[in-house]
């Protein structure tokens, strides 16, 4: 290793070493104080699904970041994607599809970040086998019970594309002998109009729930109008040891595509558009049948889901349509036992999936089908102070594409992949927990990755490592993590070859800090900070930074709940500068500028009614999170501006 590489590696490890040192100091100073000031219970009794079964987070080696429905409501956040960014502290950038869903990025995967996380709704995979990200905004915000964010490699339980982590969205269910509901109406900037309603009714063993929403807005930029309609509903039957249910989710989105601007156009007027008449339509439907049955210490569960997505893009004077159908079946089993003071949880299951996508365009008419079968297990051993978990997964996949258009892709490729994980945690005392995690994760190339390639790409693999500590209780806690992902054959777009490629070896290395603090009876503070070093470690770009990855991000929120019917919530998000898309050589002296935005909400409650005003980007900051080619001649720069200041007024009634 040459001296330059050595200095680079030492510099890259500095934030991790610093995070570990800060963590150790915090443990030594704060732990005794908190241990005396709080009861021994260290975590909220929130149920998370890190084992694909309902699990108390106190027994989970690597804890999830949980966003509750109460947090979402107090912040005035309008959709799930926004909640993940502003409360969960996950960095997001403008997508290119015209939907309000920002591309979510766990741990610095840049342009292809959405292909390196798995998004699920009630355990059913929403992420599709294509480059288009999951349309999370189709899930009505009123239907969300909580959102669970698990950072880091998770392929053992969730398969391909989980190197960055997983996002699990859990929807609300009807409760026995309880009727509840709400109606919300809102108006705001850029002709924003929204109406949402929810209703749930429970009987002794049967419950039903439904949520509907409709939104209309012109949005910030020209030709960026949006019309969105969502429905989420379900039936569920419960007895003592069994549960059976059916859920239906549907979303309709129709919006204009504002398109990119050159840097000169952006400076002149970031609200303008060069693509009048261009639009995108997204229709999604998902039907899920689920069931669980307990036999003593054994629990059986299964999900059967069918998901369709119809997408139309009208761009450059031509219409392109995508028709996607995905079917998933996931039977699984869990066995719980106790021996000599140790609890053992064994989980195993099968995942079967079939996805078919047909594209009809002037340049392509491909019909692609991807099938996969996987078997996995995970075993966890725990007592009051320690937990150890290990698991493995084996998956076989076959992708076949047929395209009659000359010179386009026609191929069939089969792959066989393995993933593993070894996790552990140890409680030094009731308020101090150390944890570590190592494993292997992977990502399979999808139909879009292989578009126009004569030979399909090979799968991407990653060696994952994470260490950290969590200190505190349910009133005050801090989590520090240091992580590393070493990737081989990372799938990415190479602007010099004008196609997707398997990159030379790359690495993500960094640290994360999460703080949750009840400052007083009225005030609480949440903060998420992340540092990521994303670099090539081999090949002609060795030592160069990856593109579209900010080195540092920070999200801080302050909430005021005095118990008088008034409440307020203020949030600040800061994002460091980053390299423009396509700048693999790091030759461009310019960067996407750093920026900070402020959002806030004030609400007053009177009886069943709540009235609120909320604002985003209150300083009316001009900024952008998605840009390509800005170092080339000005006419070829592509910048996608983010929205300026927006204000919304809402009225809500609960019953």
PDB file of N, CA and C in Angstrom, residues 578-652:
ATOM      1  N   UNK A 578     -21.500  18.064  -1.947  1.00  0.00           N
ATOM      2  CA  UNK A 578     -21.289  16.747  -2.534  1.00  0.00           C
ATOM      3  C   UNK A 578     -20.912  16.886  -3.994  1.00  0.00           C
ATOM      4  N   UNK A 579     -20.315  15.850  -4.544  1.00  0.00           N
ATOM      5  CA  UNK A 579     -19.888  15.899  -5.944  1.00  0.00           C
ATOM      6  C   UNK A 579     -21.074  15.685  -6.876  1.00  0.00           C
ATOM      7  N   UNK A 580     -21.021  16.392  -8.002  1.00  0.00           N
ATOM      8  CA  UNK A 580     -22.074  16.256  -9.001  1.00  0.00           C
ATOM      9  C   UNK A 580     -22.093  14.834  -9.558  1.00  0.00           C
ATOM     10  N   UNK A 581     -23.281  14.391  -9.957  1.00  0.00           N
ATOM     11  CA  UNK A 581     -23.410  13.094 -10.586  1.00  0.00           C
ATOM     12  C   UNK A 581     -22.538  12.996 -11.826  1.00  0.00           C
ATOM     13  N   UNK A 582     -21.824  11.868 -11.955  1.00  0.00           N
ATOM     14  CA  UNK A 582     -20.964  11.650 -13.108  1.00  0.00           C
ATOM     15  C   UNK A 582     -19.520  12.066 -12.917  1.00  0.00           C
ATOM     16  N   UNK A 583     -19.179  12.750 -11.839  1.00  0.00           N
ATOM     17  CA  UNK A 583     -17.815  13.256 -11.636  1.00  0.00           C
ATOM     18  C   UNK A 583     -16.940  12.192 -10.977  1.00  0.00           C
ATOM     19  N   UNK A 584     -16.791  11.028 -11.627  1.00  0.00           N
ATOM     20  CA  UNK A 584     -15.989   9.949 -11.066  1.00  0.00           C
ATOM     21  C   UNK A 584     -14.516  10.317 -10.942  1.00  0.00           C
ATOM     22  N   UNK A 585     -14.008  11.152 -11.856  1.00  0.00           N
ATOM     23  CA  UNK A 585     -12.596  11.518 -11.815  1.00  0.00           C
ATOM     24  C   UNK A 585     -12.307  12.559 -10.747  1.00  0.00           C
ATOM     25  N   UNK A 586     -13.353  13.119 -10.147  1.00  0.00           N
ATOM     26  CA  UNK A 586     -13.212  14.203  -9.155  1.00  0.00           C
ATOM     27  C   UNK A 586     -12.481  15.401  -9.734  1.00  0.00           C
ATOM     28  N   UNK A 587     -12.583  15.595 -11.072  1.00  0.00           N
ATOM     29  CA  UNK A 587     -11.887  16.697 -11.731  1.00  0.00           C
ATOM     30  C   UNK A 587     -12.636  18.015 -11.601  1.00  0.00           C
ATOM     31  N   UNK A 588     -13.909  17.961 -11.255  1.00  0.00           N
ATOM     32  CA  UNK A 588     -14.719  19.176 -11.177  1.00  0.00           C
ATOM     33  C   UNK A 588     -14.422  19.914  -9.871  1.00  0.00           C
ATOM     34  N   UNK A 589     -14.059  21.164  -9.980  1.00  0.00           N
ATOM     35  CA  UNK A 589     -13.785  21.967  -8.793  1.00  0.00           C
ATOM     36  C   UNK A 589     -15.062  22.426  -8.107  1.00  0.00           C
ATOM     37  N   UNK A 590     -16.174  22.349  -8.819  1.00  0.00           N
ATOM     38  CA  UNK A 590     -17.450  22.762  -8.248  1.00  0.00           C
ATOM     39  C   UNK A 590     -18.104  21.588  -7.532  1.00  0.00           C
ATOM     40  N   UNK A 591     -18.920  21.879  -6.545  1.00  0.00           N
ATOM     41  CA  UNK A 591     -19.696  20.877  -5.821  1.00  0.00           C
ATOM     42  C   UNK A 591     -21.149  21.338  -5.725  1.00  0.00           C
ATOM     43  N   UNK A 592     -22.046  20.392  -5.524  1.00  0.00           N
ATOM     44  CA  UNK A 592     -23.402  20.771  -5.148  1.00  0.00           C
ATOM     45  C   UNK A 592     -23.295  21.473  -3.799  1.00  0.00           C
ATOM     46  N   UNK A 593     -23.761  22.717  -3.684  1.00  0.00           N
ATOM     47  CA  UNK A 593     -23.526  23.481  -2.446  1.00  0.00           C
ATOM     48  C   UNK A 593     -24.225  22.846  -1.237  1.00  0.00           C
ATOM     49  N   UNK A 594     -23.622  23.035  -0.074  1.00  0.00           N
ATOM     50  CA  UNK A 594     -24.279  22.640   1.172  1.00  0.00           C
ATOM     51  C   UNK A 594     -25.477  23.547   1.409  1.00  0.00           C
ATOM     52  N   UNK A 595     -26.403  23.098   2.240  1.00  0.00           N
ATOM     53  CA  UNK A 595     -27.586  23.910   2.509  1.00  0.00           C
ATOM     54  C   UNK A 595     -28.191  23.496   3.843  1.00  0.00           C
ATOM     55  N   UNK A 596     -29.002  24.378   4.389  1.00  0.00           N
ATOM     56  CA  UNK A 596     -29.764  24.100   5.610  1.00  0.00           C
ATOM     57  C   UNK A 596     -31.182  24.598   5.400  1.00  0.00           C
ATOM     58  N   UNK A 597     -32.146  23.820   5.805  1.00  0.00           N
ATOM     59  CA  UNK A 597     -33.547  24.218   5.702  1.00  0.00           C
ATOM     60  C   UNK A 597     -34.209  24.115   7.073  1.00  0.00           C
ATOM     61  N   UNK A 598     -35.243  24.922   7.264  1.00  0.00           N
ATOM     62  CA  UNK A 598     -35.975  24.972   8.528  1.00  0.00           C
ATOM     63  C   UNK A 598     -37.455  24.734   8.250  1.00  0.00           C
ATOM     64  N   UNK A 599     -38.082  23.851   9.018  1.00  0.00           N
ATOM     65  CA  UNK A 599     -39.526  23.672   8.941  1.00  0.00           C
ATOM     66  C   UNK A 599     -40.099  23.748  10.352  1.00  0.00           C
ATOM     67  N   UNK A 600     -41.371  24.108  10.458  1.00  0.00           N
ATOM     68  CA  UNK A 600     -41.987  24.283  11.782  1.00  0.00           C
ATOM     69  C   UNK A 600     -43.489  24.086  11.689  1.00  0.00           C
ATOM     70  N   UNK A 601     -44.094  23.807  12.852  1.00  0.00           N
ATOM     71  CA  UNK A 601     -45.547  23.643  12.938  1.00  0.00           C
ATOM     72  C   UNK A 601     -46.023  24.146  14.292  1.00  0.00           C
ATOM     73  N   UNK A 602     -47.142  24.849  14.290  1.00  0.00           N
ATOM     74  CA  UNK A 602     -47.811  25.258  15.525  1.00  0.00           C
ATOM     75  C   UNK A 602     -49.259  24.784  15.449  1.00  0.00           C
ATOM     76  N   UNK A 603     -49.753  24.208  16.543  1.00  0.00           N
ATOM     77  CA  UNK A 603     -51.115  23.682  16.550  1.00  0.00           C
ATOM     78  C   UNK A 603     -51.796  24.012  17.866  1.00  0.00           C
ATOM     79  N   UNK A 604     -53.115  24.138  17.818  1.00  0.00           N
ATOM     80  CA  UNK A 604     -53.918  24.338  19.015  1.00  0.00           C
ATOM     81  C   UNK A 604     -55.088  23.365  18.961  1.00  0.00           C
ATOM     82  N   UNK A 605     -55.358  22.716  20.081  1.00  0.00           N
ATOM     83  CA  UNK A 605     -56.423  21.718  20.153  1.00  0.00           C
ATOM     84  C   UNK A 605     -57.529  22.211  21.065  1.00  0.00           C
ATOM     85  N   UNK A 606     -58.767  22.004  20.605  1.00  0.00           N
ATOM     86  CA  UNK A 606     -59.946  22.340  21.382  1.00  0.00           C
ATOM     87  C   UNK A 606     -60.943  21.201  21.241  1.00  0.00           C
ATOM     88  N   UNK A 607     -61.067  20.407  22.296  1.00  0.00           N
ATOM     89  CA  UNK A 607     -61.938  19.248  22.226  1.00  0.00           C
ATOM     90  C   UNK A 607     -61.440  18.256  21.197  1.00  0.00           C
ATOM     91  N   UNK A 608     -62.315  17.876  20.275  1.00  0.00           N
ATOM     92  CA  UNK A 608     -61.947  16.921  19.238  1.00  0.00           C
ATOM     93  C   UNK A 608     -61.243  17.579  18.062  1.00  0.00           C
ATOM     94  N   UNK A 609     -61.152  18.907  18.066  1.00  0.00           N
ATOM     95  CA  UNK A 609     -60.608  19.637  16.923  1.00  0.00           C
ATOM     96  C   UNK A 609     -59.168  20.062  17.164  1.00  0.00           C
ATOM     97  N   UNK A 610     -58.397  20.056  16.079  1.00  0.00           N
ATOM     98  CA  UNK A 610     -57.048  20.598  16.101  1.00  0.00           C
ATOM     99  C   UNK A 610     -56.853  21.479  14.863  1.00  0.00           C
ATOM    100  N   UNK A 611     -56.326  22.672  15.089  1.00  0.00           N
ATOM    101  CA  UNK A 611     -56.035  23.612  14.000  1.00  0.00           C
ATOM    102  C   UNK A 611     -54.531  23.875  13.992  1.00  0.00           C
ATOM    103  N   UNK A 612     -53.910  23.831  12.808  1.00  0.00           N
ATOM    104  CA  UNK A 612     -52.456  23.932  12.742  1.00  0.00           C
ATOM    105  C   UNK A 612     -52.017  24.712  11.525  1.00  0.00           C
ATOM    106  N   UNK A 613     -50.841  25.331  11.649  1.00  0.00           N
ATOM    107  CA  UNK A 613     -50.154  25.960  10.528  1.00  0.00           C
ATOM    108  C   UNK A 613     -48.748  25.378  10.484  1.00  0.00           C
ATOM    109  N   UNK A 614     -48.293  24.996   9.301  1.00  0.00           N
ATOM    110  CA  UNK A 614     -46.983  24.374   9.140  1.00  0.00           C
ATOM    111  C   UNK A 614     -46.280  24.988   7.946  1.00  0.00           C
ATOM    112  N   UNK A 615     -44.975  25.096   8.046  1.00  0.00           N
ATOM    113  CA  UNK A 615     -44.182  25.649   6.960  1.00  0.00           C
ATOM    114  C   UNK A 615     -42.923  24.836   6.724  1.00  0.00           C
ATOM    115  N   UNK A 616     -42.523  24.721   5.454  1.00  0.00           N
ATOM    116  CA  UNK A 616     -41.288  24.030   5.083  1.00  0.00           C
ATOM    117  C   UNK A 616     -40.373  25.002   4.351  1.00  0.00           C
ATOM    118  N   UNK A 617     -39.074  24.826   4.522  1.00  0.00           N
ATOM    119  CA  UNK A 617     -38.072  25.725   3.939  1.00  0.00           C
ATOM    120  C   UNK A 617     -38.444  27.175   4.238  1.00  0.00           C
ATOM    121  N   UNK A 618     -38.609  27.467   5.509  1.00  0.00           N
ATOM    122  CA  UNK A 618     -39.137  28.766   5.930  1.00  0.00           C
ATOM    123  C   UNK A 618     -38.253  29.940   5.517  1.00  0.00           C
ATOM    124  N   UNK A 619     -36.949  29.708   5.363  1.00  0.00           N
ATOM    125  CA  UNK A 619     -36.052  30.783   4.929  1.00  0.00           C
ATOM    126  C   UNK A 619     -36.063  30.961   3.419  1.00  0.00           C
ATOM    127  N   UNK A 620     -36.885  30.170   2.720  1.00  0.00           N
ATOM    128  CA  UNK A 620     -37.011  30.247   1.262  1.00  0.00           C
ATOM    129  C   UNK A 620     -35.655  30.071   0.583  1.00  0.00           C
ATOM    130  N   UNK A 621     -34.913  29.071   1.035  1.00  0.00           N
ATOM    131  CA  UNK A 621     -33.579  28.791   0.530  1.00  0.00           C
ATOM    132  C   UNK A 621     -33.649  28.187  -0.866  1.00  0.00           C
ATOM    133  N   UNK A 622     -32.853  28.724  -1.805  1.00  0.00           N
ATOM    134  CA  UNK A 622     -32.685  28.113  -3.119  1.00  0.00           C
ATOM    135  C   UNK A 622     -31.604  27.041  -3.004  1.00  0.00           C
ATOM    136  N   UNK A 623     -31.953  25.799  -3.290  1.00  0.00           N
ATOM    137  CA  UNK A 623     -30.984  24.708  -3.184  1.00  0.00           C
ATOM    138  C   UNK A 623     -31.408  23.562  -4.080  1.00  0.00           C
ATOM    139  N   UNK A 624     -30.508  22.597  -4.267  1.00  0.00           N
ATOM    140  CA  UNK A 624     -30.849  21.415  -5.052  1.00  0.00           C
ATOM    141  C   UNK A 624     -30.052  20.234  -4.530  1.00  0.00           C
ATOM    142  N   UNK A 625     -30.641  19.032  -4.650  1.00  0.00           N
ATOM    143  CA  UNK A 625     -30.030  17.807  -4.154  1.00  0.00           C
ATOM    144  C   UNK A 625     -29.696  16.833  -5.273  1.00  0.00           C
ATOM    145  N   UNK A 626     -30.116  17.147  -6.485  1.00  0.00           N
ATOM    146  CA  UNK A 626     -29.905  16.252  -7.626  1.00  0.00           C
ATOM    147  C   UNK A 626     -29.362  17.070  -8.783  1.00  0.00           C
ATOM    148  N   UNK A 627     -28.169  16.730  -9.281  1.00  0.00           N
ATOM    149  CA  UNK A 627     -27.570  17.496 -10.383  1.00  0.00           C
ATOM    150  C   UNK A 627     -26.495  16.658 -11.055  1.00  0.00           C
ATOM    151  N   UNK A 628     -26.349  16.865 -12.381  1.00  0.00           N
ATOM    152  CA  UNK A 628     -25.395  16.124 -13.187  1.00  0.00           C
ATOM    153  C   UNK A 628     -24.702  17.076 -14.166  1.00  0.00           C
ATOM    154  N   UNK A 629     -23.445  16.781 -14.469  1.00  0.00           N
ATOM    155  CA  UNK A 629     -22.752  17.437 -15.579  1.00  0.00           C
ATOM    156  C   UNK A 629     -22.551  18.921 -15.451  1.00  0.00           C
ATOM    157  N   UNK A 630     -22.513  19.480 -14.249  1.00  0.00           N
ATOM    158  CA  UNK A 630     -22.409  20.934 -14.113  1.00  0.00           C
ATOM    159  C   UNK A 630     -21.032  21.454 -14.513  1.00  0.00           C
ATOM    160  N   UNK A 631     -20.016  20.562 -14.617  1.00  0.00           N
ATOM    161  CA  UNK A 631     -18.683  21.021 -15.010  1.00  0.00           C
ATOM    162  C   UNK A 631     -18.503  21.023 -16.520  1.00  0.00           C
ATOM    163  N   UNK A 632     -19.480  20.515 -17.235  1.00  0.00           N
ATOM    164  CA  UNK A 632     -19.415  20.565 -18.695  1.00  0.00           C
ATOM    165  C   UNK A 632     -19.901  21.924 -19.158  1.00  0.00           C
ATOM    166  N   UNK A 633     -19.995  22.080 -20.463  1.00  0.00           N
ATOM    167  CA  UNK A 633     -20.516  23.336 -20.995  1.00  0.00           C
ATOM    168  C   UNK A 633     -21.885  23.605 -20.396  1.00  0.00           C
ATOM    169  N   UNK A 634     -22.172  24.864 -20.113  1.00  0.00           N
ATOM    170  CA  UNK A 634     -23.396  25.257 -19.407  1.00  0.00           C
ATOM    171  C   UNK A 634     -24.657  24.652 -20.011  1.00  0.00           C
ATOM    172  N   UNK A 635     -24.822  24.571 -21.339  1.00  0.00           N
ATOM    173  CA  UNK A 635     -26.074  24.029 -21.885  1.00  0.00           C
ATOM    174  C   UNK A 635     -26.332  22.577 -21.500  1.00  0.00           C
ATOM    175  N   UNK A 636     -25.306  21.860 -21.012  1.00  0.00           N
ATOM    176  CA  UNK A 636     -25.486  20.443 -20.745  1.00  0.00           C
ATOM    177  C   UNK A 636     -25.608  20.115 -19.257  1.00  0.00           C
ATOM    178  N   UNK A 637     -25.557  21.138 -18.424  1.00  0.00           N
ATOM    179  CA  UNK A 637     -25.759  20.888 -17.006  1.00  0.00           C
ATOM    180  C   UNK A 637     -27.203  20.515 -16.723  1.00  0.00           C
ATOM    181  N   UNK A 638     -27.406  19.613 -15.766  1.00  0.00           N
ATOM    182  CA  UNK A 638     -28.754  19.183 -15.396  1.00  0.00           C
ATOM    183  C   UNK A 638     -28.934  19.361 -13.888  1.00  0.00           C
ATOM    184  N   UNK A 639     -29.738  20.338 -13.495  1.00  0.00           N
ATOM    185  CA  UNK A 639     -30.006  20.635 -12.092  1.00  0.00           C
ATOM    186  C   UNK A 639     -31.509  20.518 -11.858  1.00  0.00           C
ATOM    187  N   UNK A 640     -31.881  19.828 -10.783  1.00  0.00           N
ATOM    188  CA  UNK A 640     -33.281  19.642 -10.428  1.00  0.00           C
ATOM    189  C   UNK A 640     -33.540  20.396  -9.122  1.00  0.00           C
ATOM    190  N   UNK A 641     -34.074  21.620  -9.196  1.00  0.00           N
ATOM    191  CA  UNK A 641     -34.239  22.449  -7.984  1.00  0.00           C
ATOM    192  C   UNK A 641     -35.243  21.847  -7.004  1.00  0.00           C
ATOM    193  N   UNK A 642     -34.948  22.017  -5.727  1.00  0.00           N
ATOM    194  CA  UNK A 642     -35.891  21.669  -4.676  1.00  0.00           C
ATOM    195  C   UNK A 642     -36.841  22.837  -4.420  1.00  0.00           C
ATOM    196  N   UNK A 643     -37.890  22.586  -3.649  1.00  0.00           N
ATOM    197  CA  UNK A 643     -38.960  23.572  -3.469  1.00  0.00           C
ATOM    198  C   UNK A 643     -38.536  24.700  -2.542  1.00  0.00           C
ATOM    199  N   UNK A 644     -39.069  25.886  -2.790  1.00  0.00           N
ATOM    200  CA  UNK A 644     -38.901  27.020  -1.895  1.00  0.00           C
ATOM    201  C   UNK A 644     -39.893  26.943  -0.746  1.00  0.00           C
ATOM    202  N   UNK A 645     -40.153  28.100  -0.135  1.00  0.00           N
ATOM    203  CA  UNK A 645     -41.013  28.134   1.045  1.00  0.00           C
ATOM    204  C   UNK A 645     -42.434  27.685   0.713  1.00  0.00           C
ATOM    205  N   UNK A 646     -43.004  26.857   1.587  1.00  0.00           N
ATOM    206  CA  UNK A 646     -44.409  26.458   1.472  1.00  0.00           C
ATOM    207  C   UNK A 646     -45.071  26.569   2.845  1.00  0.00           C
ATOM    208  N   UNK A 647     -46.312  27.022   2.858  1.00  0.00           N
ATOM    209  CA  UNK A 647     -47.098  27.173   4.087  1.00  0.00           C
ATOM    210  C   UNK A 647     -48.407  26.407   3.921  1.00  0.00           C
ATOM    211  N   UNK A 648     -48.818  25.685   4.986  1.00  0.00           N
ATOM    212  CA  UNK A 648     -50.054  24.928   4.942  1.00  0.00           C
ATOM    213  C   UNK A 648     -50.867  25.161   6.210  1.00  0.00           C
ATOM    214  N   UNK A 649     -52.187  25.232   6.052  1.00  0.00           N
ATOM    215  CA  UNK A 649     -53.123  25.356   7.169  1.00  0.00           C
ATOM    216  C   UNK A 649     -54.014  24.113   7.170  1.00  0.00           C
ATOM    217  N   UNK A 650     -54.186  23.496   8.335  1.00  0.00           N
ATOM    218  CA  UNK A 650     -54.990  22.282   8.408  1.00  0.00           C
ATOM    219  C   UNK A 650     -55.960  22.343   9.581  1.00  0.00           C
ATOM    220  N   UNK A 651     -57.074  21.647   9.421  1.00  0.00           N
ATOM    221  CA  UNK A 651     -58.052  21.452  10.489  1.00  0.00           C
ATOM    222  C   UNK A 651     -58.350  19.963  10.570  1.00  0.00           C
ATOM    223  N   UNK A 652     -58.367  19.427  11.789  1.00  0.00           N
ATOM    224  CA  UNK A 652     -58.538  17.992  11.970  1.00  0.00           C
ATOM    225  C   UNK A 652     -59.521  17.742  13.107  1.00  0.00           C
TER     226      UNK A 652
END
